[in-house]
PDB file of C-alpha atoms and ligand atoms in Angstrom:
ATOM      1  CA  UNK A   1      -6.885 -51.485   7.350  1.00 94.00           C
ATOM      2  CA  UNK A   2      -7.276 -53.056  10.710  1.00 95.00           C
ATOM      3  CA  UNK A   3     -10.405 -51.825  12.546  1.00 96.00           C
ATOM      4  CA  UNK A   4      -8.513 -51.180  15.800  1.00 97.00           C
ATOM      5  CA  UNK A   5      -5.803 -49.183  14.045  1.00 98.00           C
ATOM      6  CA  UNK A   6      -8.502 -47.198  12.204  1.00 98.00           C
ATOM      7  CA  UNK A   7     -10.266 -46.378  15.483  1.00 98.00           C
ATOM      8  CA  UNK A   8      -6.966 -45.455  17.148  1.00 97.00           C
ATOM      9  CA  UNK A   9      -6.114 -43.119  14.251  1.00 98.00           C
ATOM     10  CA  UNK A  10      -9.392 -41.241  14.769  1.00 98.00           C
ATOM     11  CA  UNK A  11      -9.073 -41.029  18.561  1.00 98.00           C
ATOM     12  CA  UNK A  12      -9.990 -37.554  19.825  1.00 98.00           C
ATOM     13  CA  UNK A  13     -10.799 -36.122  16.376  1.00 98.00           C
ATOM     14  CA  UNK A  14     -14.243 -34.582  15.806  1.00 98.00           C
ATOM     15  CA  UNK A  15     -15.366 -37.188  13.260  1.00 97.00           C
ATOM     16  CA  UNK A  16     -19.055 -37.758  12.384  1.00 97.00           C
ATOM     17  CA  UNK A  17     -20.270 -41.133  11.152  1.00 97.00           C
ATOM     18  CA  UNK A  18     -17.556 -43.569  10.009  1.00 98.00           C
ATOM     19  CA  UNK A  19     -17.267 -46.615   7.765  1.00 98.00           C
ATOM     20  CA  UNK A  20     -14.229 -48.793   7.179  1.00 98.00           C
ATOM     21  CA  UNK A  21     -14.849 -51.018   4.172  1.00 98.00           C
ATOM     22  CA  UNK A  22     -12.856 -53.834   2.607  1.00 97.00           C
ATOM     23  CA  UNK A  23     -14.094 -52.994  -0.851  1.00 98.00           C
ATOM     24  CA  UNK A  24     -16.471 -50.554  -2.526  1.00 98.00           C
ATOM     25  CA  UNK A  25     -17.101 -49.014  -5.938  1.00 98.00           C
ATOM     26  CA  UNK A  26     -16.169 -45.466  -4.940  1.00 98.00           C
ATOM     27  CA  UNK A  27     -16.058 -43.926  -1.463  1.00 98.00           C
ATOM     28  CA  UNK A  28     -17.288 -40.645  -3.002  1.00 97.00           C
ATOM     29  CA  UNK A  29     -20.440 -42.417  -4.232  1.00 96.00           C
ATOM     30  CA  UNK A  30     -21.232 -43.813  -0.786  1.00 97.00           C
ATOM     31  CA  UNK A  31     -20.561 -40.373   0.734  1.00 97.00           C
ATOM     32  CA  UNK A  32     -23.117 -38.923  -1.728  1.00 95.00           C
ATOM     33  CA  UNK A  33     -25.674 -41.475  -0.468  1.00 96.00           C
ATOM     34  CA  UNK A  34     -24.885 -40.458   3.101  1.00 96.00           C
ATOM     35  CA  UNK A  35     -25.330 -36.785   2.164  1.00 94.00           C
ATOM     36  CA  UNK A  36     -28.866 -37.647   1.014  1.00 88.00           C
ATOM     37  CA  UNK A  37     -29.485 -39.125   4.475  1.00 91.00           C
ATOM     38  CA  UNK A  38     -28.118 -35.974   6.137  1.00 81.00           C
ATOM     39  CA  UNK A  39     -25.074 -37.542   7.805  1.00 91.00           C
ATOM     40  CA  UNK A  40     -23.160 -35.351  10.281  1.00 96.00           C
ATOM     41  CA  UNK A  41     -20.327 -33.065   9.314  1.00 97.00           C
ATOM     42  CA  UNK A  42     -16.879 -34.664   8.848  1.00 98.00           C
ATOM     43  CA  UNK A  43     -18.283 -38.160   8.353  1.00 98.00           C
ATOM     44  CA  UNK A  44     -15.597 -40.455   6.965  1.00 98.00           C
ATOM     45  CA  UNK A  45     -15.630 -43.444   4.624  1.00 98.00           C
ATOM     46  CA  UNK A  46     -12.391 -45.324   4.059  1.00 98.00           C
ATOM     47  CA  UNK A  47     -12.009 -48.317   1.767  1.00 98.00           C
ATOM     48  CA  UNK A  48      -9.116 -50.737   1.360  1.00 97.00           C
ATOM     49  CA  UNK A  49     -10.074 -51.290  -2.268  1.00 97.00           C
ATOM     50  CA  UNK A  50     -12.132 -49.356  -4.808  1.00 98.00           C
ATOM     51  CA  UNK A  51     -13.445 -51.068  -7.921  1.00 97.00           C
ATOM     52  CA  UNK A  52     -14.865 -47.913  -9.538  1.00 97.00           C
ATOM     53  CA  UNK A  53     -12.660 -45.187  -8.090  1.00 97.00           C
ATOM     54  CA  UNK A  54     -13.081 -41.875  -9.894  1.00 95.00           C
ATOM     55  CA  UNK A  55     -10.796 -38.962 -10.591  1.00 93.00           C
ATOM     56  CA  UNK A  56     -11.443 -35.555 -12.098  1.00 89.00           C
ATOM     57  CA  UNK A  57     -12.909 -35.265 -15.579  1.00 83.00           C
ATOM     58  CA  UNK A  58     -14.306 -38.809 -15.399  1.00 85.00           C
ATOM     59  CA  UNK A  59     -10.883 -40.440 -15.213  1.00 89.00           C
ATOM     60  CA  UNK A  60     -10.456 -43.757 -13.406  1.00 92.00           C
ATOM     61  CA  UNK A  61      -8.641 -43.945 -10.089  1.00 94.00           C
ATOM     62  CA  UNK A  62      -7.152 -47.304  -9.190  1.00 91.00           C
ATOM     63  CA  UNK A  63      -7.100 -48.496  -5.568  1.00 95.00           C
ATOM     64  CA  UNK A  64      -5.787 -52.070  -5.399  1.00 94.00           C
ATOM     65  CA  UNK A  65      -6.551 -53.744  -2.063  1.00 95.00           C
ATOM     66  CA  UNK A  66      -4.519 -52.579   0.930  1.00 92.00           C
ATOM     67  CA  UNK A  67      -2.040 -50.572  -1.132  1.00 95.00           C
ATOM     68  CA  UNK A  68      -3.262 -47.006  -0.781  1.00 97.00           C
ATOM     69  CA  UNK A  69      -5.289 -44.532   1.222  1.00 98.00           C
ATOM     70  CA  UNK A  70      -8.697 -43.940  -0.340  1.00 98.00           C
ATOM     71  CA  UNK A  71     -11.261 -42.032   1.662  1.00 98.00           C
ATOM     72  CA  UNK A  72     -14.073 -39.516   1.434  1.00 98.00           C
ATOM     73  CA  UNK A  73     -15.224 -36.927   3.934  1.00 98.00           C
ATOM     74  CA  UNK A  74     -18.619 -35.377   4.012  1.00 98.00           C
ATOM     75  CA  UNK A  75     -18.328 -31.679   4.763  1.00 97.00           C
ATOM     76  CA  UNK A  76     -21.347 -29.716   5.930  1.00 96.00           C
ATOM     77  CA  UNK A  77     -21.455 -26.393   4.009  1.00 95.00           C
ATOM     78  CA  UNK A  78     -22.461 -24.664   7.270  1.00 95.00           C
ATOM     79  CA  UNK A  79     -19.102 -25.706   8.758  1.00 94.00           C
ATOM     80  CA  UNK A  80     -17.141 -24.170   5.863  1.00 93.00           C
ATOM     81  CA  UNK A  81     -16.234 -20.467   5.734  1.00 91.00           C
ATOM     82  CA  UNK A  82     -16.782 -20.735   1.960  1.00 89.00           C
ATOM     83  CA  UNK A  83     -18.668 -23.676   0.485  1.00 88.00           C
ATOM     84  CA  UNK A  84     -16.706 -23.695  -2.766  1.00 88.00           C
ATOM     85  CA  UNK A  85     -15.612 -27.030  -4.292  1.00 89.00           C
ATOM     86  CA  UNK A  86     -12.588 -25.315  -5.879  1.00 90.00           C
ATOM     87  CA  UNK A  87     -11.340 -24.176  -2.473  1.00 93.00           C
ATOM     88  CA  UNK A  88     -12.157 -27.545  -0.893  1.00 95.00           C
ATOM     89  CA  UNK A  89     -10.002 -29.192  -3.579  1.00 95.00           C
ATOM     90  CA  UNK A  90      -7.176 -26.918  -2.447  1.00 96.00           C
ATOM     91  CA  UNK A  91      -7.897 -27.819   1.184  1.00 97.00           C
ATOM     92  CA  UNK A  92      -7.465 -31.515   0.395  1.00 98.00           C
ATOM     93  CA  UNK A  93      -4.258 -30.906  -1.540  1.00 98.00           C
ATOM     94  CA  UNK A  94      -2.733 -28.663   1.159  1.00 98.00           C
ATOM     95  CA  UNK A  95      -3.606 -31.186   3.901  1.00 98.00           C
ATOM     96  CA  UNK A  96      -2.159 -34.126   1.974  1.00 98.00           C
ATOM     97  CA  UNK A  97       0.999 -32.174   1.170  1.00 98.00           C
ATOM     98  CA  UNK A  98       1.410 -30.942   4.745  1.00 98.00           C
ATOM     99  CA  UNK A  99       1.056 -34.472   6.152  1.00 98.00           C
ATOM    100  CA  UNK A 100       3.780 -35.731   3.793  1.00 98.00           C
ATOM    101  CA  UNK A 101       6.059 -32.894   4.945  1.00 98.00           C
ATOM    102  CA  UNK A 102       5.390 -33.263   8.668  1.00 98.00           C
ATOM    103  CA  UNK A 103       5.415 -37.046   8.886  1.00 98.00           C
ATOM    104  CA  UNK A 104       8.177 -37.886   6.417  1.00 98.00           C
ATOM    105  CA  UNK A 105      10.108 -34.676   5.726  1.00 98.00           C
ATOM    106  CA  UNK A 106       9.164 -34.906   2.029  1.00 98.00           C
ATOM    107  CA  UNK A 107       8.806 -31.853  -0.209  1.00 98.00           C
ATOM    108  CA  UNK A 108       5.543 -32.208  -2.082  1.00 98.00           C
ATOM    109  CA  UNK A 109       4.266 -29.771  -4.660  1.00 98.00           C
ATOM    110  CA  UNK A 110       0.669 -29.129  -5.681  1.00 98.00           C
ATOM    111  CA  UNK A 111      -0.118 -29.273  -9.351  1.00 96.00           C
ATOM    112  CA  UNK A 112      -3.144 -27.008  -9.426  1.00 94.00           C
ATOM    113  CA  UNK A 113      -5.859 -27.719  -8.798  1.00 91.00           C
ATOM    114  CA  UNK A 114      -5.857 -31.231  -7.330  1.00 92.00           C
ATOM    115  CA  UNK A 115      -2.682 -33.265  -7.723  1.00 96.00           C
ATOM    116  CA  UNK A 116       0.053 -33.685  -5.123  1.00 98.00           C
ATOM    117  CA  UNK A 117       3.458 -34.455  -6.608  1.00 98.00           C
ATOM    118  CA  UNK A 118       6.704 -35.801  -5.205  1.00 98.00           C
ATOM    119  CA  UNK A 119       9.693 -35.180  -7.427  1.00 96.00           C
ATOM    120  CA  UNK A 120       7.310 -34.274 -10.254  1.00 95.00           C
ATOM    121  CA  UNK A 121       5.390 -37.558  -9.970  1.00 96.00           C
ATOM    122  CA  UNK A 122       1.820 -37.813  -8.785  1.00 96.00           C
ATOM    123  CA  UNK A 123       1.367 -39.362  -5.334  1.00 98.00           C
ATOM    124  CA  UNK A 124      -2.116 -38.125  -4.477  1.00 98.00           C
ATOM    125  CA  UNK A 125      -5.290 -36.889  -6.160  1.00 97.00           C
ATOM    126  CA  UNK A 126      -8.210 -34.928  -4.719  1.00 97.00           C
ATOM    127  CA  UNK A 127     -11.792 -34.982  -5.954  1.00 96.00           C
ATOM    128  CA  UNK A 128     -14.224 -32.491  -4.358  1.00 95.00           C
ATOM    129  CA  UNK A 129     -17.845 -32.829  -5.426  1.00 94.00           C
ATOM    130  CA  UNK A 130     -20.871 -30.735  -4.457  1.00 93.00           C
ATOM    131  CA  UNK A 131     -24.001 -32.648  -3.481  1.00 93.00           C
ATOM    132  CA  UNK A 132     -27.267 -30.799  -4.091  1.00 91.00           C
ATOM    133  CA  UNK A 133     -30.866 -31.491  -3.061  1.00 88.00           C
ATOM    134  CA  UNK A 134     -32.710 -29.257  -5.520  1.00 89.00           C
ATOM    135  CA  UNK A 135     -31.337 -25.762  -4.982  1.00 89.00           C
ATOM    136  CA  UNK A 136     -29.863 -26.599  -1.572  1.00 89.00           C
ATOM    137  CA  UNK A 137     -26.194 -27.508  -1.245  1.00 92.00           C
ATOM    138  CA  UNK A 138     -26.307 -30.474   1.148  1.00 92.00           C
ATOM    139  CA  UNK A 139     -22.645 -31.381   1.370  1.00 94.00           C
ATOM    140  CA  UNK A 140     -19.276 -31.082  -0.254  1.00 95.00           C
ATOM    141  CA  UNK A 141     -17.678 -34.477  -0.574  1.00 96.00           C
ATOM    142  CA  UNK A 142     -13.925 -34.440  -0.344  1.00 97.00           C
ATOM    143  CA  UNK A 143     -12.310 -37.570  -1.777  1.00 98.00           C
ATOM    144  CA  UNK A 144      -8.591 -38.165  -1.317  1.00 98.00           C
ATOM    145  CA  UNK A 145      -6.567 -40.963  -2.874  1.00 98.00           C
ATOM    146  CA  UNK A 146      -2.909 -41.429  -2.000  1.00 98.00           C
ATOM    147  CA  UNK A 147      -0.572 -44.056  -3.436  1.00 98.00           C
ATOM    148  CA  UNK A 148       1.174 -45.683  -0.473  1.00 98.00           C
ATOM    149  CA  UNK A 149       2.751 -49.008  -1.511  1.00 97.00           C
ATOM    150  CA  UNK A 150       4.369 -49.653  -4.916  1.00 96.00           C
ATOM    151  CA  UNK A 151       1.421 -51.858  -5.942  1.00 95.00           C
ATOM    152  CA  UNK A 152      -0.816 -48.758  -5.845  1.00 95.00           C
ATOM    153  CA  UNK A 153       1.100 -47.083  -8.669  1.00 94.00           C
ATOM    154  CA  UNK A 154      -0.743 -47.625 -11.962  1.00 88.00           C
ATOM    155  CA  UNK A 155       1.182 -48.853 -15.005  1.00 85.00           C
ATOM    156  CA  UNK A 156       2.711 -45.951 -16.990  1.00 83.00           C
ATOM    157  CA  UNK A 157       0.478 -46.570 -20.030  1.00 79.00           C
ATOM    158  CA  UNK A 158      -2.603 -45.854 -17.852  1.00 73.00           C
ATOM    159  CA  UNK A 159      -1.318 -42.438 -16.803  1.00 77.00           C
ATOM    160  CA  UNK A 160      -1.309 -38.881 -18.104  1.00 78.00           C
ATOM    161  CA  UNK A 161       1.339 -37.946 -15.511  1.00 86.00           C
ATOM    162  CA  UNK A 162       4.102 -40.173 -14.088  1.00 93.00           C
ATOM    163  CA  UNK A 163       3.196 -41.516 -10.647  1.00 96.00           C
ATOM    164  CA  UNK A 164       4.957 -42.553  -7.468  1.00 97.00           C
ATOM    165  CA  UNK A 165       4.003 -43.729  -3.983  1.00 98.00           C
ATOM    166  CA  UNK A 166       4.917 -42.783  -0.420  1.00 98.00           C
ATOM    167  CA  UNK A 167       6.987 -45.907   0.245  1.00 98.00           C
ATOM    168  CA  UNK A 168       9.072 -45.439  -2.914  1.00 97.00           C
ATOM    169  CA  UNK A 169       9.879 -41.884  -1.796  1.00 98.00           C
ATOM    170  CA  UNK A 170      10.687 -42.632   1.849  1.00 98.00           C
ATOM    171  CA  UNK A 171      12.242 -46.068   1.340  1.00 97.00           C
ATOM    172  CA  UNK A 172      10.277 -47.247   4.420  1.00 96.00           C
ATOM    173  CA  UNK A 173       7.046 -49.127   5.026  1.00 97.00           C
ATOM    174  CA  UNK A 174       4.285 -46.600   5.662  1.00 97.00           C
ATOM    175  CA  UNK A 175       1.814 -46.779   8.531  1.00 97.00           C
ATOM    176  CA  UNK A 176      -1.436 -45.955   6.708  1.00 98.00           C
ATOM    177  CA  UNK A 177      -3.497 -45.166   9.849  1.00 98.00           C
ATOM    178  CA  UNK A 178      -0.824 -42.681  10.953  1.00 98.00           C
ATOM    179  CA  UNK A 179      -0.860 -41.041   7.522  1.00 98.00           C
ATOM    180  CA  UNK A 180      -4.663 -40.876   7.598  1.00 98.00           C
ATOM    181  CA  UNK A 181      -4.546 -39.131  10.973  1.00 98.00           C
ATOM    182  CA  UNK A 182      -1.928 -36.666   9.735  1.00 98.00           C
ATOM    183  CA  UNK A 183      -4.106 -35.680   6.775  1.00 98.00           C
ATOM    184  CA  UNK A 184      -7.262 -35.388   8.912  1.00 98.00           C
ATOM    185  CA  UNK A 185      -5.485 -33.217  11.485  1.00 98.00           C
ATOM    186  CA  UNK A 186      -4.230 -30.910   8.779  1.00 98.00           C
ATOM    187  CA  UNK A 187      -7.698 -30.701   7.204  1.00 98.00           C
ATOM    188  CA  UNK A 188      -9.196 -29.780  10.570  1.00 98.00           C
ATOM    189  CA  UNK A 189      -6.529 -27.110  11.126  1.00 98.00           C
ATOM    190  CA  UNK A 190      -7.000 -25.443   7.740  1.00 98.00           C
ATOM    191  CA  UNK A 191     -10.742 -25.826   7.264  1.00 97.00           C
ATOM    192  CA  UNK A 192     -11.760 -22.852   9.467  1.00 97.00           C
ATOM    193  CA  UNK A 193      -9.351 -20.705   7.418  1.00 96.00           C
ATOM    194  CA  UNK A 194     -10.582 -21.811   4.004  1.00 95.00           C
ATOM    195  CA  UNK A 195     -10.311 -18.889   1.595  1.00 90.00           C
ATOM    196  CA  UNK A 196      -8.371 -16.711   4.058  1.00 95.00           C
ATOM    197  CA  UNK A 197      -5.018 -15.242   2.947  1.00 95.00           C
ATOM    198  CA  UNK A 198      -3.035 -17.675   5.162  1.00 97.00           C
ATOM    199  CA  UNK A 199      -4.757 -20.631   3.533  1.00 97.00           C
ATOM    200  CA  UNK A 200      -4.250 -19.359  -0.011  1.00 96.00           C
ATOM    201  CA  UNK A 201      -0.586 -18.670   0.877  1.00 96.00           C
ATOM    202  CA  UNK A 202      -0.153 -22.257   2.175  1.00 97.00           C
ATOM    203  CA  UNK A 203      -1.554 -23.516  -1.125  1.00 97.00           C
ATOM    204  CA  UNK A 204       0.380 -21.086  -3.291  1.00 96.00           C
ATOM    205  CA  UNK A 205       3.768 -21.692  -1.670  1.00 97.00           C
ATOM    206  CA  UNK A 206       3.517 -25.361  -2.654  1.00 98.00           C
ATOM    207  CA  UNK A 207       2.392 -24.731  -6.237  1.00 97.00           C
ATOM    208  CA  UNK A 208       4.280 -26.654  -8.913  1.00 97.00           C
ATOM    209  CA  UNK A 209       5.555 -24.840 -12.048  1.00 96.00           C
ATOM    210  CA  UNK A 210       5.430 -21.328 -10.507  1.00 96.00           C
ATOM    211  CA  UNK A 211       7.033 -18.822 -12.869  1.00 95.00           C
ATOM    212  CA  UNK A 212       7.178 -21.443 -15.599  1.00 95.00           C
ATOM    213  CA  UNK A 213       5.493 -21.673 -18.973  1.00 95.00           C
ATOM    214  CA  UNK A 214       2.387 -23.852 -18.772  1.00 94.00           C
ATOM    215  CA  UNK A 215      -0.571 -24.830 -20.895  1.00 90.00           C
ATOM    216  CA  UNK A 216      -4.117 -25.030 -19.546  1.00 87.00           C
ATOM    217  CA  UNK A 217      -6.245 -27.443 -21.468  1.00 83.00           C
ATOM    218  CA  UNK A 218     -10.042 -27.285 -21.409  1.00 76.00           C
ATOM    219  CA  UNK A 219     -11.652 -29.518 -23.999  1.00 75.00           C
ATOM    220  CA  UNK A 220     -10.273 -28.455 -27.381  1.00 76.00           C
ATOM    221  CA  UNK A 221      -9.065 -25.093 -26.019  1.00 82.00           C
ATOM    222  CA  UNK A 222      -5.553 -24.396 -24.765  1.00 85.00           C
ATOM    223  CA  UNK A 223      -4.383 -21.312 -22.930  1.00 88.00           C
ATOM    224  CA  UNK A 224      -0.637 -20.769 -22.781  1.00 92.00           C
ATOM    225  CA  UNK A 225       1.255 -18.526 -20.431  1.00 93.00           C
ATOM    226  CA  UNK A 226       3.433 -18.168 -17.354  1.00 96.00           C
ATOM    227  CA  UNK A 227       2.037 -19.450 -14.072  1.00 96.00           C
ATOM    228  CA  UNK A 228       2.000 -16.524 -11.609  1.00 97.00           C
ATOM    229  CA  UNK A 229       0.222 -17.989  -8.591  1.00 96.00           C
ATOM    230  CA  UNK A 230      -3.232 -18.014  -7.050  1.00 96.00           C
ATOM    231  CA  UNK A 231      -5.994 -15.438  -6.698  1.00 94.00           C
ATOM    232  CA  UNK A 232      -7.612 -15.049  -3.226  1.00 90.00           C
ATOM    233  CA  UNK A 233     -10.414 -17.423  -4.293  1.00 88.00           C
ATOM    234  CA  UNK A 234      -8.010 -20.160  -5.408  1.00 90.00           C
ATOM    235  CA  UNK A 235      -8.273 -19.436  -9.141  1.00 92.00           C
ATOM    236  CA  UNK A 236      -5.040 -19.803 -11.068  1.00 94.00           C
ATOM    237  CA  UNK A 237      -3.307 -16.590 -12.170  1.00 95.00           C
ATOM    238  CA  UNK A 238      -1.556 -16.776 -15.475  1.00 94.00           C
ATOM    239  CA  UNK A 239       0.243 -14.208 -17.617  1.00 96.00           C
ATOM    240  CA  UNK A 240      -0.759 -15.022 -21.159  1.00 90.00           C
ATOM    241  CA  UNK A 241       1.445 -14.643 -24.206  1.00 85.00           C
ATOM    242  CA  UNK A 242       0.098 -11.093 -24.734  1.00 89.00           C
ATOM    243  CA  UNK A 243       1.276 -10.221 -21.159  1.00 93.00           C
ATOM    244  CA  UNK A 244      -2.317  -9.954 -19.879  1.00 94.00           C
ATOM    245  CA  UNK A 245      -3.053 -11.492 -16.475  1.00 95.00           C
ATOM    246  CA  UNK A 246      -5.825 -14.074 -16.695  1.00 92.00           C
ATOM    247  CA  UNK A 247      -7.616 -15.875 -13.854  1.00 92.00           C
ATOM    248  CA  UNK A 248      -8.799 -19.390 -14.474  1.00 88.00           C
ATOM    249  CA  UNK A 249     -11.347 -21.312 -12.341  1.00 84.00           C
ATOM    250  CA  UNK A 250     -10.637 -25.008 -11.768  1.00 75.00           C
ATOM    251  CA  UNK A 251     -13.640 -26.392 -13.700  1.00 67.00           C
ATOM    252  CA  UNK A 252     -12.611 -29.202 -15.999  1.00 60.00           C
ATOM    253  CA  UNK A 253      -9.249 -27.691 -16.741  1.00 63.00           C
ATOM    254  CA  UNK A 254      -5.979 -29.595 -16.935  1.00 74.00           C
ATOM    255  CA  UNK A 255      -2.626 -27.999 -16.314  1.00 79.00           C
ATOM    256  CA  UNK A 256       0.632 -29.153 -17.838  1.00 81.00           C
ATOM    257  CA  UNK A 257       4.114 -27.699 -17.988  1.00 79.00           C
ATOM    258  CA  UNK A 258       5.283 -26.573 -21.422  1.00 75.00           C
ATOM    259  CA  UNK A 259       8.545 -27.947 -22.660  1.00 64.00           C
ATOM    260  CA  UNK A 260      10.957 -25.121 -23.376  1.00 58.00           C
ATOM    261  CA  UNK A 261      11.160 -24.279 -27.053  1.00 48.00           C
ATOM    262  CA  UNK A 262       7.689 -25.680 -27.846  1.00 41.00           C
TER     263      UNK A 262
HETATM  264  C1  LIG B   1      -7.754 -37.191  -9.444  1.00 82.42           C
HETATM  265  O1  LIG B   1      -6.535 -37.322  -9.340  1.00 82.42           O
HETATM  266  O2  LIG B   1      -8.294 -36.907 -10.519  1.00 82.42           O
HETATM  267  C2  LIG B   1      -8.587 -37.349  -8.193  1.00 82.42           C
HETATM  268  C3  LIG B   1      -8.505 -38.717  -7.603  1.00 82.42           C
HETATM  269  C4  LIG B   1      -9.385 -38.877  -6.384  1.00 82.42           C
HETATM  270  C5  LIG B   1      -9.400 -40.288  -5.870  1.00 82.42           C
HETATM  271  C6  LIG B   1     -10.154 -40.421  -4.575  1.00 82.42           C
HETATM  272  S1  LIG B   1      -9.916 -41.994  -3.827  1.00 82.42           S
HETATM  273  C7  LIG B   1     -11.212 -41.688  -2.704  1.00 82.42           C
HETATM  274  C8  LIG B   1     -12.303 -40.995  -3.481  1.00 82.42           C
HETATM  275  N1  LIG B   1     -13.158 -41.960  -4.142  1.00 82.42           N
HETATM  276  C9  LIG B   1     -13.106 -41.849  -5.484  1.00 82.42           C
HETATM  277  O3  LIG B   1     -13.750 -42.554  -6.291  1.00 82.42           O
HETATM  278  N2  LIG B   1     -12.251 -40.893  -5.828  1.00 82.42           N
HETATM  279  C10 LIG B   1     -11.670 -40.245  -4.662  1.00 82.42           C
END
């Protein structure tokens, strides 16, 4: 991304320290280093390419040069109403979804806890990680990766879920700095309301597979049931096959829709 366009996209926003990098291993890793140096709240690292991009559960996240948005924000726990990585994951997903709606009129859905989908295909992933110094929570690092150009979409054999990109969905070239600004503005709007009913409602109303049969996979365990919605703390509410309502924290869980009849 062009330095001038990057600066213009951040104009007037309360951003801490910033870095715009051509290439890096993972922006979340550099943000963790910054957290150790006590960088200010809402510090931002954006990279045009990641060579060791990470997703949830140790999965790889591909960011070929210039094709995507890949950035990490360092959030000071003192600036969060609730310093909960699960809620911060939701914050990232809601902000990414809202920017796609506002800027392009798209209708994204959130596959709990961290994927943003367009037409059932993944366009964006969120990785929130807590950074501790001993017993003290120093920062929550919010990493967001969005596929923008077709070259950012990984080959199907590398994917658990089909993927798409912004340009394929809009049919137009996408201005990445403008999209970055849209996501940051939405994050700043929702952050003070993290965990409040309005925030959970904004997350819940975009949830994919609501009312549908789903399977939650955690290691070798699978929980099957109907997806009801979210609890006030962002946990998933599920009616299991015995009609009991279960609440599931994000943890290392994967959600997938169940095919009817299976
Ligand atoms: C997922 O879908 O599992 C989450 C993907 C998160 C990717 C972003 S890109 C910026 C930041 N740096 C990383 O290494 N990962 C996150």
